[in-house]
Amino acid sequence: LPKGSNGKILRVDLGKETIDKVEPGEVFYRRYMGGRCLSLYYLLNGLSPKADPLSPENILIFATSIMTGVPVPGTSRYNVAAKSPLTSGYGEAQAGGFWGAELKFAGYDAVIIQGRAKRPAYLWIHDGEAEIKDASQIWGKVTGEAEDIIRTDHGDHLIRVAQIGPGGENKVRYACILNECKHANGRTGMGAVMGSKNLKAIAVRGHKKLETAYPERVKAIAKLFLDSYMDNPSNKGLQLYGTSELVKTLDEWGELPTRNFQTGIFRGAEKISGETMSKTILTNREGCYSCPVRCKRIVQAQVPYEVDPRYGGPEYETCAAFGSDCGVDDLIAISKANELCNKYGLDTISTGAAIAFAMECYEKDILSEEDMDGLEVKFGNSDAMLNMIEKIAHRTGIGNTLAEGTRIAAARIGKGSEKYAMHAKGQELPMHDPRAKFGLGLAYAISPFGGDHIQAEHDIDFDFQAPEIYLEQAKILGISERLDRTDSSLKKVRMFYYLQNQFSFMDSLCGCLFAFAPVRTIKMSWLTDLLSAITGWEIGLWELMKLGERGTTMSRIFNVREGFTSKDDKIPERFFKPIRTGPLKGARLKKKDLVQAVRSYYRMIGWNAKTGIPTREKLYELDIEWATQYLKSTY
Ligand code: SF4
């Protein structure tokens, strides 16, 4: 077995109240390595196609990787996967924080959860032991209260708790899972799946020391990180202002999603920026396990809204989703929205986007004040926005419709509202406008989760204005020339394809993109060195790129089984219309360019050029020939 891993996966059936251990062996660990690939292996082989994602049949998997928990920056993350109630396809979300490392210290690499508990339950995993515990005392509680009760009951304030809030209990389709009340497995509704299983939390505590094959080499890479961290120009801003340093930049470039993506400039951008946050409500910075970057924000405020620092501070996506996209220029209101989402366990991107959708419906007279339970849900109304979060979390009034996600909500509301539902494959779009970056449009179209901005590094990082170091660090991936951000040629498709392979293998390795190349500090050659030093295997970049492709292709197989076709690889019509104002006035995507790029992408990755279904040969090439059985009818 590789060093650095436990070789053990916990399998829990909540309905049958059984717990057992799976020990899949070295070949399995080498082929799948953790996170995305590990989860997809168990989902494809354990879950019947067309299962209701909110039924006991769905399988929920928490997975770390072969590098989670080693004392090197960026190794804190873990992946949660299941069939998504938001998209009805493959769902997954990653979080940093401390939970992933703690699970490894408790003796397990992953937890597979099946069935539904008869009554509210939580899982207690500690030093190799696992128990299903009664959660009636914490069901209905917000995350902070539930975490306090679990820690007090066990008399240990270092227990790490991954949990849902009332949003997940009420099966809001974009409910999330949080650890430390602020690190979210945000997207694709994994919190709703957990709620449907009557599972409130997984609490973990362990004291095991992870053994690595060459500890001195591991230590040397951690030191390299510290020594060269400030050589990279992007790190200073991240440390000082967090991810919300992007607000001002994107506004200046004219691509800050504003009023439900109607435009790309926002008059209040300065007021909701990372810089303003640092000068006003920022009280501290925090990080994840073993990471000195500390890019997470802690904020506090009293008026006009009281904001509790326990729930962290808003990141870029949250600042834009509740700020510019809802037309709100009040940073304290945005911080309150962040607090509410973290208390109730709601994804901030989808929640903000759902409210922005409702605001546009109100603006266009599709929804009236009466439809909105007497609230004037217009762009810029922060009180109404905060009220809507409460309604969504508790599924009251119009909140019950918005809790279904914008795709279903628009279908229910009708009256042409569909064109204001900014989603891809049912998942709300994150806060990046593809009219400004073609590769991102391609990512939204072909992503297994639809609206997802971390399929690949964005075009701006390799355009003609990008810092030299990014391209330098990407050359090892086969990216050797800059391309304009709006370039839609085959060269752009190739760039995307290579970068997607890299991002995909990072999702199996559960690495943080703010710590690793091509844009950040840990170069790809250090990563392969690190993995070899941890495991004792000789790992190269070719093997990792294949791991990335394996993850992308396995998620495609999952979606094909669920009935997705190439017709689902699309983005909202709004992006084919010009941006109305600002520096990018007139910019739009051309549909035929996007369709062509999607087709070219299928060919490059080895899927059928017309249908987008992975070929039989491709599955053999990726060493997953067992998966041909799931596509039999299509060959
Ligand atoms: S860079 Fe930021 S998000 Fe990533 S592991 Fe470090 S502190 Fe966490």
PDB file of C-alpha atoms in Angstrom, residues 137-359:
ATOM      1  CA  GLN A 137     -30.651  17.163  19.600  1.00  0.00           C
ATOM      2  CA  ILE A 138     -28.928  18.936  16.717  1.00  0.00           C
ATOM      3  CA  TRP A 139     -31.420  18.461  13.867  1.00  0.00           C
ATOM      4  CA  GLY A 140     -32.885  21.870  12.981  1.00  0.00           C
ATOM      5  CA  LYS A 141     -29.982  23.762  14.527  1.00  0.00           C
ATOM      6  CA  VAL A 142     -27.791  26.169  12.561  1.00  0.00           C
ATOM      7  CA  THR A 143     -24.240  24.981  11.923  1.00  0.00           C
ATOM      8  CA  GLY A 144     -22.533  26.912  14.750  1.00  0.00           C
ATOM      9  CA  GLU A 145     -24.907  25.555  17.397  1.00  0.00           C
ATOM     10  CA  ALA A 146     -24.715  21.984  16.106  1.00  0.00           C
ATOM     11  CA  GLU A 147     -20.915  22.081  16.055  1.00  0.00           C
ATOM     12  CA  ASP A 148     -20.801  23.374  19.638  1.00  0.00           C
ATOM     13  CA  ILE A 149     -23.129  20.616  20.867  1.00  0.00           C
ATOM     14  CA  ILE A 150     -21.120  17.832  19.205  1.00  0.00           C
ATOM     15  CA  ARG A 151     -17.826  19.167  20.559  1.00  0.00           C
ATOM     16  CA  THR A 152     -19.230  19.665  24.060  1.00  0.00           C
ATOM     17  CA  ASP A 153     -20.833  16.204  24.137  1.00  0.00           C
ATOM     18  CA  HIS A 154     -17.522  14.563  23.315  1.00  0.00           C
ATOM     19  CA  GLY A 155     -15.492  16.992  25.437  1.00  0.00           C
ATOM     20  CA  ASP A 156     -13.088  17.827  22.626  1.00  0.00           C
ATOM     21  CA  HIS A 157     -12.991  21.197  20.886  1.00  0.00           C
ATOM     22  CA  LEU A 158     -10.711  19.873  18.161  1.00  0.00           C
ATOM     23  CA  ILE A 159     -13.317  17.543  16.694  1.00  0.00           C
ATOM     24  CA  ARG A 160     -13.809  18.497  13.055  1.00  0.00           C
ATOM     25  CA  VAL A 161     -17.419  18.524  11.927  1.00  0.00           C
ATOM     26  CA  ALA A 162     -18.636  18.363   8.315  1.00  0.00           C
ATOM     27  CA  GLN A 163     -22.335  19.096   8.472  1.00  0.00           C
ATOM     28  CA  ILE A 164     -25.477  20.417   6.868  1.00  0.00           C
ATOM     29  CA  GLY A 165     -27.680  23.222   8.139  1.00  0.00           C
ATOM     30  CA  PRO A 166     -31.457  23.623   7.891  1.00  0.00           C
ATOM     31  CA  GLY A 167     -31.021  24.192   4.119  1.00  0.00           C
ATOM     32  CA  GLY A 168     -29.780  20.628   3.684  1.00  0.00           C
ATOM     33  CA  GLU A 169     -32.407  19.270   6.074  1.00  0.00           C
ATOM     34  CA  ASN A 170     -35.059  20.975   3.909  1.00  0.00           C
ATOM     35  CA  LYS A 171     -33.407  19.558   0.796  1.00  0.00           C
ATOM     36  CA  VAL A 172     -32.795  22.876  -0.913  1.00  0.00           C
ATOM     37  CA  ARG A 173     -31.359  21.581  -4.184  1.00  0.00           C
ATOM     38  CA  TYR A 174     -28.191  23.655  -3.802  1.00  0.00           C
ATOM     39  CA  ALA A 175     -27.625  23.076  -0.088  1.00  0.00           C
ATOM     40  CA  CYS A 176     -23.967  22.675   0.834  1.00  0.00           C
ATOM     41  CA  ILE A 177     -21.857  20.909   3.475  1.00  0.00           C
ATOM     42  CA  LEU A 178     -19.601  22.944   5.761  1.00  0.00           C
ATOM     43  CA  ASN A 179     -16.691  22.234   8.050  1.00  0.00           C
ATOM     44  CA  GLU A 180     -15.654  24.736  10.743  1.00  0.00           C
ATOM     45  CA  CYS A 181     -18.905  26.564   9.741  1.00  0.00           C
ATOM     46  CA  LYS A 182     -17.103  28.299   6.916  1.00  0.00           C
ATOM     47  CA  HIS A 183     -15.316  25.907   4.557  1.00  0.00           C
ATOM     48  CA  ALA A 184     -17.966  24.759   2.111  1.00  0.00           C
ATOM     49  CA  ASN A 185     -18.375  21.823  -0.226  1.00  0.00           C
ATOM     50  CA  GLY A 186     -20.539  24.356  -1.967  1.00  0.00           C
ATOM     51  CA  ARG A 187     -21.782  23.198  -5.306  1.00  0.00           C
ATOM     52  CA  THR A 188     -24.151  20.668  -6.891  1.00  0.00           C
ATOM     53  CA  GLY A 189     -26.369  20.203  -3.816  1.00  0.00           C
ATOM     54  CA  MET A 190     -24.379  17.666  -1.824  1.00  0.00           C
ATOM     55  CA  GLY A 191     -25.985  19.075   1.370  1.00  0.00           C
ATOM     56  CA  ALA A 192     -29.445  18.146   0.072  1.00  0.00           C
ATOM     57  CA  VAL A 193     -28.290  14.561  -0.536  1.00  0.00           C
ATOM     58  CA  MET A 194     -26.927  14.431   3.026  1.00  0.00           C
ATOM     59  CA  GLY A 195     -30.249  15.829   4.324  1.00  0.00           C
ATOM     60  CA  SER A 196     -32.220  13.246   2.341  1.00  0.00           C
ATOM     61  CA  LYS A 197     -30.272  10.582   4.221  1.00  0.00           C
ATOM     62  CA  ASN A 198     -31.238  12.120   7.581  1.00  0.00           C
ATOM     63  CA  LEU A 199     -27.525  12.586   8.172  1.00  0.00           C
ATOM     64  CA  LYS A 200     -26.764  15.838   9.986  1.00  0.00           C
ATOM     65  CA  ALA A 201     -23.005  15.579  10.362  1.00  0.00           C
ATOM     66  CA  ILE A 202     -19.828  13.538  10.202  1.00  0.00           C
ATOM     67  CA  ALA A 203     -17.627  14.345  13.190  1.00  0.00           C
ATOM     68  CA  VAL A 204     -14.027  13.151  13.052  1.00  0.00           C
ATOM     69  CA  ARG A 205     -11.049  13.073  15.384  1.00  0.00           C
ATOM     70  CA  GLY A 206      -7.803  11.160  15.054  1.00  0.00           C
ATOM     71  CA  HIS A 207      -4.307  11.049  16.416  1.00  0.00           C
ATOM     72  CA  LYS A 208      -2.600   8.886  13.825  1.00  0.00           C
ATOM     73  CA  LYS A 209       0.609  10.226  12.329  1.00  0.00           C
ATOM     74  CA  LEU A 210       0.675   9.753   8.559  1.00  0.00           C
ATOM     75  CA  GLU A 211       3.785   7.910   7.450  1.00  0.00           C
ATOM     76  CA  THR A 212       5.429   9.010   4.229  1.00  0.00           C
ATOM     77  CA  ALA A 213       8.044   7.124   2.192  1.00  0.00           C
ATOM     78  CA  TYR A 214      10.643   9.922   2.219  1.00  0.00           C
ATOM     79  CA  PRO A 215       9.742  12.441   4.951  1.00  0.00           C
ATOM     80  CA  GLU A 216      12.830  14.610   4.353  1.00  0.00           C
ATOM     81  CA  ARG A 217      11.848  15.124   0.698  1.00  0.00           C
ATOM     82  CA  VAL A 218       8.308  16.034   1.784  1.00  0.00           C
ATOM     83  CA  LYS A 219       9.717  18.555   4.238  1.00  0.00           C
ATOM     84  CA  ALA A 220      11.998  20.007   1.544  1.00  0.00           C
ATOM     85  CA  ILE A 221       9.010  20.716  -0.729  1.00  0.00           C
ATOM     86  CA  ALA A 222       7.151  22.482   2.085  1.00  0.00           C
ATOM     87  CA  LYS A 223      10.266  24.620   2.542  1.00  0.00           C
ATOM     88  CA  LEU A 224      10.529  25.335  -1.187  1.00  0.00           C
ATOM     89  CA  PHE A 225       6.974  26.654  -1.001  1.00  0.00           C
ATOM     90  CA  LEU A 226       7.808  29.031   1.847  1.00  0.00           C
ATOM     91  CA  ASP A 227      11.049  30.202   0.221  1.00  0.00           C
ATOM     92  CA  SER A 228       9.510  30.996  -3.153  1.00  0.00           C
ATOM     93  CA  TYR A 229       5.999  32.017  -2.176  1.00  0.00           C
ATOM     94  CA  MET A 230       6.568  35.730  -2.642  1.00  0.00           C
ATOM     95  CA  ASP A 231       8.288  35.280  -6.053  1.00  0.00           C
ATOM     96  CA  ASN A 232       4.839  34.842  -7.565  1.00  0.00           C
ATOM     97  CA  PRO A 233       3.090  38.195  -8.140  1.00  0.00           C
ATOM     98  CA  SER A 234      -0.391  36.745  -7.641  1.00  0.00           C
ATOM     99  CA  ASN A 235       0.199  35.604  -4.069  1.00  0.00           C
ATOM    100  CA  LYS A 236       0.493  38.990  -2.404  1.00  0.00           C
ATOM    101  CA  GLY A 237      -2.980  40.106  -3.469  1.00  0.00           C
ATOM    102  CA  LEU A 238      -4.465  36.777  -2.432  1.00  0.00           C
ATOM    103  CA  GLN A 239      -2.987  37.087   1.026  1.00  0.00           C
ATOM    104  CA  LEU A 240      -3.902  40.767   1.468  1.00  0.00           C
ATOM    105  CA  TYR A 241      -7.346  40.845  -0.068  1.00  0.00           C
ATOM    106  CA  GLY A 242      -8.395  37.226  -0.485  1.00  0.00           C
ATOM    107  CA  THR A 243     -10.137  36.076  -3.654  1.00  0.00           C
ATOM    108  CA  SER A 244     -12.342  39.184  -3.601  1.00  0.00           C
ATOM    109  CA  GLU A 245      -9.387  41.176  -4.947  1.00  0.00           C
ATOM    110  CA  LEU A 246     -10.984  40.102  -8.259  1.00  0.00           C
ATOM    111  CA  VAL A 247     -14.045  42.361  -7.821  1.00  0.00           C
ATOM    112  CA  LYS A 248     -12.280  45.574  -8.833  1.00  0.00           C
ATOM    113  CA  THR A 249     -10.209  43.986 -11.579  1.00  0.00           C
ATOM    114  CA  LEU A 250     -13.164  42.325 -13.283  1.00  0.00           C
ATOM    115  CA  ASP A 251     -15.197  45.519 -13.001  1.00  0.00           C
ATOM    116  CA  GLU A 252     -12.394  47.524 -14.630  1.00  0.00           C
ATOM    117  CA  TRP A 253     -12.241  44.980 -17.436  1.00  0.00           C
ATOM    118  CA  GLY A 254     -16.033  45.176 -17.839  1.00  0.00           C
ATOM    119  CA  GLU A 255     -16.778  41.554 -16.962  1.00  0.00           C
ATOM    120  CA  LEU A 256     -18.109  41.649 -13.398  1.00  0.00           C
ATOM    121  CA  PRO A 257     -21.491  39.860 -13.523  1.00  0.00           C
ATOM    122  CA  THR A 258     -23.990  42.574 -12.691  1.00  0.00           C
ATOM    123  CA  ARG A 259     -27.782  42.446 -12.272  1.00  0.00           C
ATOM    124  CA  ASN A 260     -28.078  38.814 -13.293  1.00  0.00           C
ATOM    125  CA  PHE A 261     -25.385  39.052 -15.997  1.00  0.00           C
ATOM    126  CA  GLN A 262     -27.166  41.910 -17.769  1.00  0.00           C
ATOM    127  CA  THR A 263     -23.903  43.859 -17.842  1.00  0.00           C
ATOM    128  CA  GLY A 264     -20.270  43.685 -16.702  1.00  0.00           C
ATOM    129  CA  ILE A 265     -19.731  46.935 -14.851  1.00  0.00           C
ATOM    130  CA  PHE A 266     -21.073  47.837 -11.433  1.00  0.00           C
ATOM    131  CA  ARG A 267     -21.095  51.338 -10.008  1.00  0.00           C
ATOM    132  CA  GLY A 268     -20.657  50.018  -6.469  1.00  0.00           C
ATOM    133  CA  ALA A 269     -17.701  47.705  -7.265  1.00  0.00           C
ATOM    134  CA  GLU A 270     -15.193  49.662  -5.186  1.00  0.00           C
ATOM    135  CA  LYS A 271     -17.508  49.479  -2.150  1.00  0.00           C
ATOM    136  CA  ILE A 272     -17.745  45.674  -2.283  1.00  0.00           C
ATOM    137  CA  SER A 273     -14.109  44.954  -3.158  1.00  0.00           C
ATOM    138  CA  GLY A 274     -11.490  42.990  -1.243  1.00  0.00           C
ATOM    139  CA  GLU A 275      -9.555  46.220  -0.736  1.00  0.00           C
ATOM    140  CA  THR A 276     -12.541  47.908   0.955  1.00  0.00           C
ATOM    141  CA  MET A 277     -13.124  44.795   3.052  1.00  0.00           C
ATOM    142  CA  SER A 278      -9.532  44.956   4.314  1.00  0.00           C
ATOM    143  CA  LYS A 279      -9.936  48.619   5.268  1.00  0.00           C
ATOM    144  CA  THR A 280     -13.286  48.226   7.018  1.00  0.00           C
ATOM    145  CA  ILE A 281     -14.746  44.985   8.392  1.00  0.00           C
ATOM    146  CA  LEU A 282     -11.839  42.539   8.094  1.00  0.00           C
ATOM    147  CA  THR A 283     -10.777  41.377  11.559  1.00  0.00           C
ATOM    148  CA  ASN A 284      -8.555  38.430  10.705  1.00  0.00           C
ATOM    149  CA  ARG A 285      -7.363  36.025   8.030  1.00  0.00           C
ATOM    150  CA  GLU A 286      -7.563  32.266   8.285  1.00  0.00           C
ATOM    151  CA  GLY A 287      -6.339  29.284   6.370  1.00  0.00           C
ATOM    152  CA  CYS A 288      -6.641  25.566   6.024  1.00  0.00           C
ATOM    153  CA  TYR A 289      -4.657  22.662   7.432  1.00  0.00           C
ATOM    154  CA  SER A 290      -0.903  23.211   7.002  1.00  0.00           C
ATOM    155  CA  CYS A 291      -1.289  26.203   4.694  1.00  0.00           C
ATOM    156  CA  PRO A 292       0.427  29.520   5.474  1.00  0.00           C
ATOM    157  CA  VAL A 293      -1.391  31.393   2.687  1.00  0.00           C
ATOM    158  CA  ARG A 294      -4.366  32.136   4.940  1.00  0.00           C
ATOM    159  CA  CYS A 295      -6.460  33.474   2.081  1.00  0.00           C
ATOM    160  CA  LYS A 296      -9.786  33.117   3.935  1.00  0.00           C
ATOM    161  CA  ARG A 297     -11.401  36.246   5.374  1.00  0.00           C
ATOM    162  CA  ILE A 298     -12.879  36.803   8.823  1.00  0.00           C
ATOM    163  CA  VAL A 299     -15.219  39.794   9.083  1.00  0.00           C
ATOM    164  CA  GLN A 300     -17.321  41.369  11.791  1.00  0.00           C
ATOM    165  CA  ALA A 301     -19.899  44.187  11.812  1.00  0.00           C
ATOM    166  CA  GLN A 302     -22.671  45.603  13.986  1.00  0.00           C
ATOM    167  CA  VAL A 303     -24.640  47.981  11.748  1.00  0.00           C
ATOM    168  CA  PRO A 304     -26.695  47.995   9.595  1.00  0.00           C
ATOM    169  CA  TYR A 305     -26.512  44.205  10.033  1.00  0.00           C
ATOM    170  CA  GLU A 306     -24.813  42.271  12.806  1.00  0.00           C
ATOM    171  CA  VAL A 307     -22.272  39.889  11.264  1.00  0.00           C
ATOM    172  CA  ASP A 308     -20.863  37.011  13.306  1.00  0.00           C
ATOM    173  CA  PRO A 309     -17.137  36.330  12.581  1.00  0.00           C
ATOM    174  CA  ARG A 310     -17.597  32.633  13.300  1.00  0.00           C
ATOM    175  CA  TYR A 311     -18.995  32.167   9.798  1.00  0.00           C
ATOM    176  CA  GLY A 312     -15.983  33.664   8.003  1.00  0.00           C
ATOM    177  CA  GLY A 313     -16.105  36.361   5.371  1.00  0.00           C
ATOM    178  CA  PRO A 314     -17.261  36.526   1.756  1.00  0.00           C
ATOM    179  CA  GLU A 315     -14.974  35.296  -1.009  1.00  0.00           C
ATOM    180  CA  TYR A 316     -15.044  36.703  -4.548  1.00  0.00           C
ATOM    181  CA  GLU A 317     -17.913  34.477  -5.726  1.00  0.00           C
ATOM    182  CA  THR A 318     -20.040  35.531  -2.745  1.00  0.00           C
ATOM    183  CA  CYS A 319     -19.181  39.234  -3.117  1.00  0.00           C
ATOM    184  CA  ALA A 320     -20.261  39.148  -6.756  1.00  0.00           C
ATOM    185  CA  ALA A 321     -23.286  36.830  -6.348  1.00  0.00           C
ATOM    186  CA  PHE A 322     -24.870  38.880  -3.538  1.00  0.00           C
ATOM    187  CA  GLY A 323     -23.198  42.141  -4.613  1.00  0.00           C
ATOM    188  CA  SER A 324     -23.032  43.149  -8.263  1.00  0.00           C
ATOM    189  CA  ASP A 325     -25.255  40.317  -9.514  1.00  0.00           C
ATOM    190  CA  CYS A 326     -28.019  41.403  -7.106  1.00  0.00           C
ATOM    191  CA  GLY A 327     -27.151  45.090  -7.600  1.00  0.00           C
ATOM    192  CA  VAL A 328     -26.235  45.427  -3.896  1.00  0.00           C
ATOM    193  CA  ASP A 329     -23.305  47.717  -3.052  1.00  0.00           C
ATOM    194  CA  ASP A 330     -23.308  47.183   0.716  1.00  0.00           C
ATOM    195  CA  LEU A 331     -20.411  44.992   1.865  1.00  0.00           C
ATOM    196  CA  ILE A 332     -21.995  44.443   5.279  1.00  0.00           C
ATOM    197  CA  ALA A 333     -25.207  43.141   3.669  1.00  0.00           C
ATOM    198  CA  ILE A 334     -23.095  40.795   1.526  1.00  0.00           C
ATOM    199  CA  SER A 335     -21.236  39.616   4.645  1.00  0.00           C
ATOM    200  CA  LYS A 336     -24.577  39.016   6.359  1.00  0.00           C
ATOM    201  CA  ALA A 337     -25.727  36.995   3.339  1.00  0.00           C
ATOM    202  CA  ASN A 338     -22.505  34.973   3.634  1.00  0.00           C
ATOM    203  CA  GLU A 339     -23.155  34.402   7.347  1.00  0.00           C
ATOM    204  CA  LEU A 340     -26.747  33.266   6.717  1.00  0.00           C
ATOM    205  CA  CYS A 341     -25.692  30.867   3.960  1.00  0.00           C
ATOM    206  CA  ASN A 342     -23.008  29.347   6.194  1.00  0.00           C
ATOM    207  CA  LYS A 343     -25.440  29.073   9.116  1.00  0.00           C
ATOM    208  CA  TYR A 344     -28.155  27.460   7.016  1.00  0.00           C
ATOM    209  CA  GLY A 345     -25.836  25.480   4.770  1.00  0.00           C
ATOM    210  CA  LEU A 346     -26.604  27.044   1.382  1.00  0.00           C
ATOM    211  CA  ASP A 347     -24.254  27.431  -1.565  1.00  0.00           C
ATOM    212  CA  THR A 348     -23.591  31.171  -1.828  1.00  0.00           C
ATOM    213  CA  ILE A 349     -23.228  31.119  -5.634  1.00  0.00           C
ATOM    214  CA  SER A 350     -26.530  29.370  -6.376  1.00  0.00           C
ATOM    215  CA  THR A 351     -28.375  31.270  -3.625  1.00  0.00           C
ATOM    216  CA  GLY A 352     -27.169  34.643  -4.917  1.00  0.00           C
ATOM    217  CA  ALA A 353     -27.905  33.629  -8.503  1.00  0.00           C
ATOM    218  CA  ALA A 354     -31.411  32.405  -7.612  1.00  0.00           C
ATOM    219  CA  ILE A 355     -32.176  35.751  -5.946  1.00  0.00           C
ATOM    220  CA  ALA A 356     -30.696  37.693  -8.900  1.00  0.00           C
ATOM    221  CA  PHE A 357     -32.992  35.636 -11.153  1.00  0.00           C
ATOM    222  CA  ALA A 358     -35.998  36.563  -8.984  1.00  0.00           C
ATOM    223  CA  MET A 359     -34.917  40.217  -9.088  1.00  0.00           C
TER     224      MET A 359
END
